[in-house]
Amino acid sequence: MPNDAYSEAIKEAYASAPTDIVIIDTLEISHPSLPGGTMWLSKTLVDYTLTLEDGVTNQLFSATGFEFKLPAAGENGLQELDIVIDNVDRRVSDFMDAVKDSKDPVKLTYRPYLSTDLTAPQLDPPLVLNLTDVKADVFKVTARATFADLLNKKHPLEMYTRARFPSLGGS
């Protein structure tokens, strides 16, 4: 099944693999409890200044080694990806240590860019996942990223009681 979120340009780059166009994979790792709590990473050898989908310009993505495979639908309805990020400078593991006791999820946002067009990501909207099962050693940080677990949510999310909704009847 085709993915309509990708731009035509990146679909062509994936299909034809031209030697003069490089796909720049980027990650944004963020957490609401840290002031300025966002890491911007690019899977490249040099830093890139890129424009985000909301028009924010001059966002610096730091060159960092990481590996992942985009999620495929599983039989149980969950989509997950495993990710490995280099931990040479301990920046990623220090970030994860700072947020490990928080109840809020760590958000991971994936955006691909083309080296010929740094003005916008080639995936709209970008892929946003929650990080879980984070483990770190001196060489790497490994984690699993998933969409929100909708399968195990209560339904309905809101409890309809007579106290809150008097028109439900009864006295």
PDB file of C-alpha atoms in Angstrom:
ATOM      1  CA  MET A   1       0.000   0.000   0.000  1.00  0.00           C
ATOM      2  CA  PRO A   2       1.533   3.353  -1.022  1.00  0.00           C
ATOM      3  CA  ASN A   3       2.320   5.965   1.579  1.00  0.00           C
ATOM      4  CA  ASP A   4       0.790   9.277   0.496  1.00  0.00           C
ATOM      5  CA  ALA A   5       2.571  11.199   3.274  1.00  0.00           C
ATOM      6  CA  TYR A   6       5.875  11.064   1.343  1.00  0.00           C
ATOM      7  CA  SER A   7       6.535  13.739  -1.254  1.00  0.00           C
ATOM      8  CA  GLU A   8       6.849  12.708  -4.902  1.00  0.00           C
ATOM      9  CA  ALA A   9      10.502  13.797  -4.854  1.00  0.00           C
ATOM     10  CA  ILE A  10      11.510  11.434  -2.062  1.00  0.00           C
ATOM     11  CA  LYS A  11       9.484   8.571  -3.568  1.00  0.00           C
ATOM     12  CA  GLU A  12      11.497   9.063  -6.760  1.00  0.00           C
ATOM     13  CA  ALA A  13      14.779   9.202  -4.801  1.00  0.00           C
ATOM     14  CA  TYR A  14      13.929   5.964  -2.961  1.00  0.00           C
ATOM     15  CA  ALA A  15      12.945   4.248  -6.214  1.00  0.00           C
ATOM     16  CA  SER A  16      15.829   5.349  -8.434  1.00  0.00           C
ATOM     17  CA  ALA A  17      18.665   5.856  -5.880  1.00  0.00           C
ATOM     18  CA  PRO A  18      20.398   8.677  -7.773  1.00  0.00           C
ATOM     19  CA  THR A  19      24.031   9.251  -6.811  1.00  0.00           C
ATOM     20  CA  ASP A  20      23.708  13.042  -6.691  1.00  0.00           C
ATOM     21  CA  ILE A  21      20.805  13.137  -4.185  1.00  0.00           C
ATOM     22  CA  VAL A  22      21.255  12.110  -0.555  1.00  0.00           C
ATOM     23  CA  ILE A  23      18.357  11.298   1.760  1.00  0.00           C
ATOM     24  CA  ILE A  24      18.991  12.951   5.128  1.00  0.00           C
ATOM     25  CA  ASP A  25      17.255  11.083   7.947  1.00  0.00           C
ATOM     26  CA  THR A  26      16.644  13.239  11.019  1.00  0.00           C
ATOM     27  CA  LEU A  27      15.348  12.625  14.529  1.00  0.00           C
ATOM     28  CA  GLU A  28      13.918  15.033  17.058  1.00  0.00           C
ATOM     29  CA  ILE A  29      13.924  13.623  20.590  1.00  0.00           C
ATOM     30  CA  SER A  30      11.971  15.743  23.054  1.00  0.00           C
ATOM     31  CA  HIS A  31      10.493  15.722  26.531  1.00  0.00           C
ATOM     32  CA  PRO A  32       8.194  18.354  28.092  1.00  0.00           C
ATOM     33  CA  SER A  33       9.829  18.387  31.543  1.00  0.00           C
ATOM     34  CA  LEU A  34      13.221  19.623  30.357  1.00  0.00           C
ATOM     35  CA  PRO A  35      13.595  23.302  29.496  1.00  0.00           C
ATOM     36  CA  GLY A  36      14.980  23.283  25.985  1.00  0.00           C
ATOM     37  CA  GLY A  37      14.573  19.524  26.258  1.00  0.00           C
ATOM     38  CA  THR A  38      14.972  18.673  22.602  1.00  0.00           C
ATOM     39  CA  MET A  39      17.784  16.964  20.734  1.00  0.00           C
ATOM     40  CA  TRP A  40      18.004  17.423  16.971  1.00  0.00           C
ATOM     41  CA  LEU A  41      19.982  14.659  15.226  1.00  0.00           C
ATOM     42  CA  SER A  42      20.823  13.966  11.583  1.00  0.00           C
ATOM     43  CA  LYS A  43      22.186  10.689  10.260  1.00  0.00           C
ATOM     44  CA  THR A  44      25.056  12.388   8.468  1.00  0.00           C
ATOM     45  CA  LEU A  45      28.725  13.215   8.853  1.00  0.00           C
ATOM     46  CA  VAL A  46      28.108  16.987   8.991  1.00  0.00           C
ATOM     47  CA  ASP A  47      25.594  19.190  10.783  1.00  0.00           C
ATOM     48  CA  TYR A  48      22.639  20.471   8.757  1.00  0.00           C
ATOM     49  CA  THR A  49      20.497  23.570   9.204  1.00  0.00           C
ATOM     50  CA  LEU A  50      16.995  22.639   8.043  1.00  0.00           C
ATOM     51  CA  THR A  51      13.478  24.066   7.879  1.00  0.00           C
ATOM     52  CA  LEU A  52      10.719  22.262   9.786  1.00  0.00           C
ATOM     53  CA  GLU A  53       7.225  21.494   8.458  1.00  0.00           C
ATOM     54  CA  ASP A  54       5.728  24.355  10.491  1.00  0.00           C
ATOM     55  CA  GLY A  55       8.009  26.895   8.805  1.00  0.00           C
ATOM     56  CA  VAL A  56      10.579  27.200  11.612  1.00  0.00           C
ATOM     57  CA  THR A  57      13.859  27.926   9.851  1.00  0.00           C
ATOM     58  CA  ASN A  58      17.499  27.458  10.785  1.00  0.00           C
ATOM     59  CA  GLN A  59      16.991  24.419  13.020  1.00  0.00           C
ATOM     60  CA  LEU A  60      20.420  22.853  13.547  1.00  0.00           C
ATOM     61  CA  PHE A  61      20.502  19.049  13.339  1.00  0.00           C
ATOM     62  CA  SER A  62      23.750  17.625  14.765  1.00  0.00           C
ATOM     63  CA  ALA A  63      25.567  14.872  12.916  1.00  0.00           C
ATOM     64  CA  THR A  64      25.038  11.651  14.867  1.00  0.00           C
ATOM     65  CA  GLY A  65      25.176   7.987  13.982  1.00  0.00           C
ATOM     66  CA  PHE A  66      21.925   6.096  14.358  1.00  0.00           C
ATOM     67  CA  GLU A  67      20.172   3.120  12.807  1.00  0.00           C
ATOM     68  CA  PHE A  68      16.508   2.203  12.566  1.00  0.00           C
ATOM     69  CA  LYS A  69      13.962   0.590  10.304  1.00  0.00           C
ATOM     70  CA  LEU A  70      10.594   2.284   9.814  1.00  0.00           C
ATOM     71  CA  PRO A  71       7.726   0.340  11.417  1.00  0.00           C
ATOM     72  CA  ALA A  72       5.521  -2.104   9.595  1.00  0.00           C
ATOM     73  CA  ALA A  73       2.085  -3.052  10.819  1.00  0.00           C
ATOM     74  CA  GLY A  74       2.219  -5.992  13.199  1.00  0.00           C
ATOM     75  CA  GLU A  75      -0.419  -8.698  13.556  1.00  0.00           C
ATOM     76  CA  ASN A  76      -1.477  -7.254  16.904  1.00  0.00           C
ATOM     77  CA  GLY A  77      -2.081  -3.788  15.443  1.00  0.00           C
ATOM     78  CA  LEU A  78       0.977  -2.219  17.090  1.00  0.00           C
ATOM     79  CA  GLN A  79       3.683  -0.564  15.042  1.00  0.00           C
ATOM     80  CA  GLU A  80       7.161  -0.445  16.534  1.00  0.00           C
ATOM     81  CA  LEU A  81      10.668   0.333  15.467  1.00  0.00           C
ATOM     82  CA  ASP A  82      13.930  -0.433  17.173  1.00  0.00           C
ATOM     83  CA  ILE A  83      16.487   2.337  17.148  1.00  0.00           C
ATOM     84  CA  VAL A  84      20.200   2.439  18.004  1.00  0.00           C
ATOM     85  CA  ILE A  85      21.918   5.802  18.546  1.00  0.00           C
ATOM     86  CA  ASP A  86      25.666   6.269  19.033  1.00  0.00           C
ATOM     87  CA  ASN A  87      26.522   7.269  22.598  1.00  0.00           C
ATOM     88  CA  VAL A  88      30.102   8.398  22.119  1.00  0.00           C
ATOM     89  CA  ASP A  89      29.531  11.859  23.604  1.00  0.00           C
ATOM     90  CA  ARG A  90      26.951  10.599  26.189  1.00  0.00           C
ATOM     91  CA  ARG A  91      24.532  13.338  25.122  1.00  0.00           C
ATOM     92  CA  VAL A  92      21.692  10.898  24.411  1.00  0.00           C
ATOM     93  CA  SER A  93      22.201   8.772  27.535  1.00  0.00           C
ATOM     94  CA  ASP A  94      22.426  11.924  29.728  1.00  0.00           C
ATOM     95  CA  PHE A  95      19.140  13.142  28.199  1.00  0.00           C
ATOM     96  CA  MET A  96      17.452   9.793  28.909  1.00  0.00           C
ATOM     97  CA  ASP A  97      18.793   9.755  32.492  1.00  0.00           C
ATOM     98  CA  ALA A  98      17.324  13.221  33.077  1.00  0.00           C
ATOM     99  CA  VAL A  99      13.800  12.109  32.096  1.00  0.00           C
ATOM    100  CA  LYS A 100      13.746   8.490  33.303  1.00  0.00           C
ATOM    101  CA  ASP A 101      11.485   9.150  36.318  1.00  0.00           C
ATOM    102  CA  SER A 102       8.917  11.202  34.426  1.00  0.00           C
ATOM    103  CA  LYS A 103       5.454   9.863  33.609  1.00  0.00           C
ATOM    104  CA  ASP A 104       5.399  11.840  30.346  1.00  0.00           C
ATOM    105  CA  PRO A 105       6.623   9.967  27.271  1.00  0.00           C
ATOM    106  CA  VAL A 106       9.780  10.847  25.366  1.00  0.00           C
ATOM    107  CA  LYS A 107       8.706  11.820  21.849  1.00  0.00           C
ATOM    108  CA  LEU A 108      10.695  10.793  18.796  1.00  0.00           C
ATOM    109  CA  THR A 109       9.926  12.589  15.519  1.00  0.00           C
ATOM    110  CA  TYR A 110      11.331  11.287  12.234  1.00  0.00           C
ATOM    111  CA  ARG A 111      11.716  13.605   9.240  1.00  0.00           C
ATOM    112  CA  PRO A 112      13.486  12.731   5.977  1.00  0.00           C
ATOM    113  CA  TYR A 113      14.975  15.509   3.825  1.00  0.00           C
ATOM    114  CA  LEU A 114      16.569  15.538   0.385  1.00  0.00           C
ATOM    115  CA  SER A 115      20.008  17.100  -0.025  1.00  0.00           C
ATOM    116  CA  THR A 116      18.567  19.043  -2.970  1.00  0.00           C
ATOM    117  CA  ASP A 117      15.717  20.547  -0.885  1.00  0.00           C
ATOM    118  CA  LEU A 118      16.434  21.521   2.720  1.00  0.00           C
ATOM    119  CA  THR A 119      13.407  23.842   2.906  1.00  0.00           C
ATOM    120  CA  ALA A 120      10.928  21.219   4.151  1.00  0.00           C
ATOM    121  CA  PRO A 121      10.820  17.588   5.240  1.00  0.00           C
ATOM    122  CA  GLN A 122       9.722  15.116   2.593  1.00  0.00           C
ATOM    123  CA  LEU A 123       7.190  13.428   4.909  1.00  0.00           C
ATOM    124  CA  ASP A 124       4.060  15.362   5.833  1.00  0.00           C
ATOM    125  CA  PRO A 125       3.106  14.949   8.591  1.00  0.00           C
ATOM    126  CA  PRO A 126       6.341  13.684  10.161  1.00  0.00           C
ATOM    127  CA  LEU A 127       6.315  10.340  11.960  1.00  0.00           C
ATOM    128  CA  VAL A 128       5.865  10.892  15.736  1.00  0.00           C
ATOM    129  CA  LEU A 129       6.448   7.979  18.132  1.00  0.00           C
ATOM    130  CA  ASN A 130       6.978   7.427  21.873  1.00  0.00           C
ATOM    131  CA  LEU A 131      10.258   5.957  23.106  1.00  0.00           C
ATOM    132  CA  THR A 132      10.108   2.953  25.428  1.00  0.00           C
ATOM    133  CA  ASP A 133      12.500   0.265  26.669  1.00  0.00           C
ATOM    134  CA  VAL A 134      15.520   2.591  26.623  1.00  0.00           C
ATOM    135  CA  LYS A 135      18.867   0.982  27.460  1.00  0.00           C
ATOM    136  CA  ALA A 136      22.286   2.607  27.340  1.00  0.00           C
ATOM    137  CA  ASP A 137      25.891   1.503  27.515  1.00  0.00           C
ATOM    138  CA  VAL A 138      29.125   3.361  26.769  1.00  0.00           C
ATOM    139  CA  PHE A 139      28.811   2.763  23.023  1.00  0.00           C
ATOM    140  CA  LYS A 140      25.116   3.080  22.191  1.00  0.00           C
ATOM    141  CA  VAL A 141      21.589   3.831  23.328  1.00  0.00           C
ATOM    142  CA  THR A 142      18.941   1.368  22.190  1.00  0.00           C
ATOM    143  CA  ALA A 143      15.211   1.976  22.400  1.00  0.00           C
ATOM    144  CA  ARG A 144      11.892   0.884  21.003  1.00  0.00           C
ATOM    145  CA  ALA A 145       9.605   3.502  19.524  1.00  0.00           C
ATOM    146  CA  THR A 146       5.861   2.944  19.225  1.00  0.00           C
ATOM    147  CA  PHE A 147       2.715   4.828  18.421  1.00  0.00           C
ATOM    148  CA  ALA A 148       0.415   5.486  21.358  1.00  0.00           C
ATOM    149  CA  ASP A 149      -1.046   2.182  22.567  1.00  0.00           C
ATOM    150  CA  LEU A 150      -4.627   2.643  21.443  1.00  0.00           C
ATOM    151  CA  LEU A 151      -5.437  -1.057  21.782  1.00  0.00           C
ATOM    152  CA  ASN A 152      -5.250  -0.990  25.577  1.00  0.00           C
ATOM    153  CA  LYS A 153      -7.057   2.306  26.175  1.00  0.00           C
ATOM    154  CA  LYS A 154     -10.371   2.346  28.026  1.00  0.00           C
ATOM    155  CA  HIS A 155     -13.375   2.949  25.848  1.00  0.00           C
ATOM    156  CA  PRO A 156     -15.115   5.247  26.172  1.00  0.00           C
ATOM    157  CA  LEU A 157     -12.380   7.468  27.571  1.00  0.00           C
ATOM    158  CA  GLU A 158     -14.879   9.631  29.400  1.00  0.00           C
ATOM    159  CA  MET A 159     -17.180   8.271  32.084  1.00  0.00           C
ATOM    160  CA  TYR A 160     -20.740   9.494  31.654  1.00  0.00           C
ATOM    161  CA  THR A 161     -22.236   9.854  35.120  1.00  0.00           C
ATOM    162  CA  ARG A 162     -25.457  11.474  36.266  1.00  0.00           C
ATOM    163  CA  ALA A 163     -23.480  13.936  38.374  1.00  0.00           C
ATOM    164  CA  ARG A 164     -21.661  15.269  35.324  1.00  0.00           C
ATOM    165  CA  PHE A 165     -24.463  14.793  32.811  1.00  0.00           C
ATOM    166  CA  PRO A 166     -27.799  15.344  34.622  1.00  0.00           C
ATOM    167  CA  SER A 167     -29.820  14.827  31.457  1.00  0.00           C
ATOM    168  CA  LEU A 168     -28.981  11.114  31.559  1.00  0.00           C
ATOM    169  CA  GLY A 169     -32.115  10.680  33.646  1.00  0.00           C
ATOM    170  CA  GLY A 170     -32.955   9.404  37.075  1.00  0.00           C
ATOM    171  CA  SER A 171     -33.239  11.441  40.194  1.00  0.00           C
TER     172      SER A 171
END
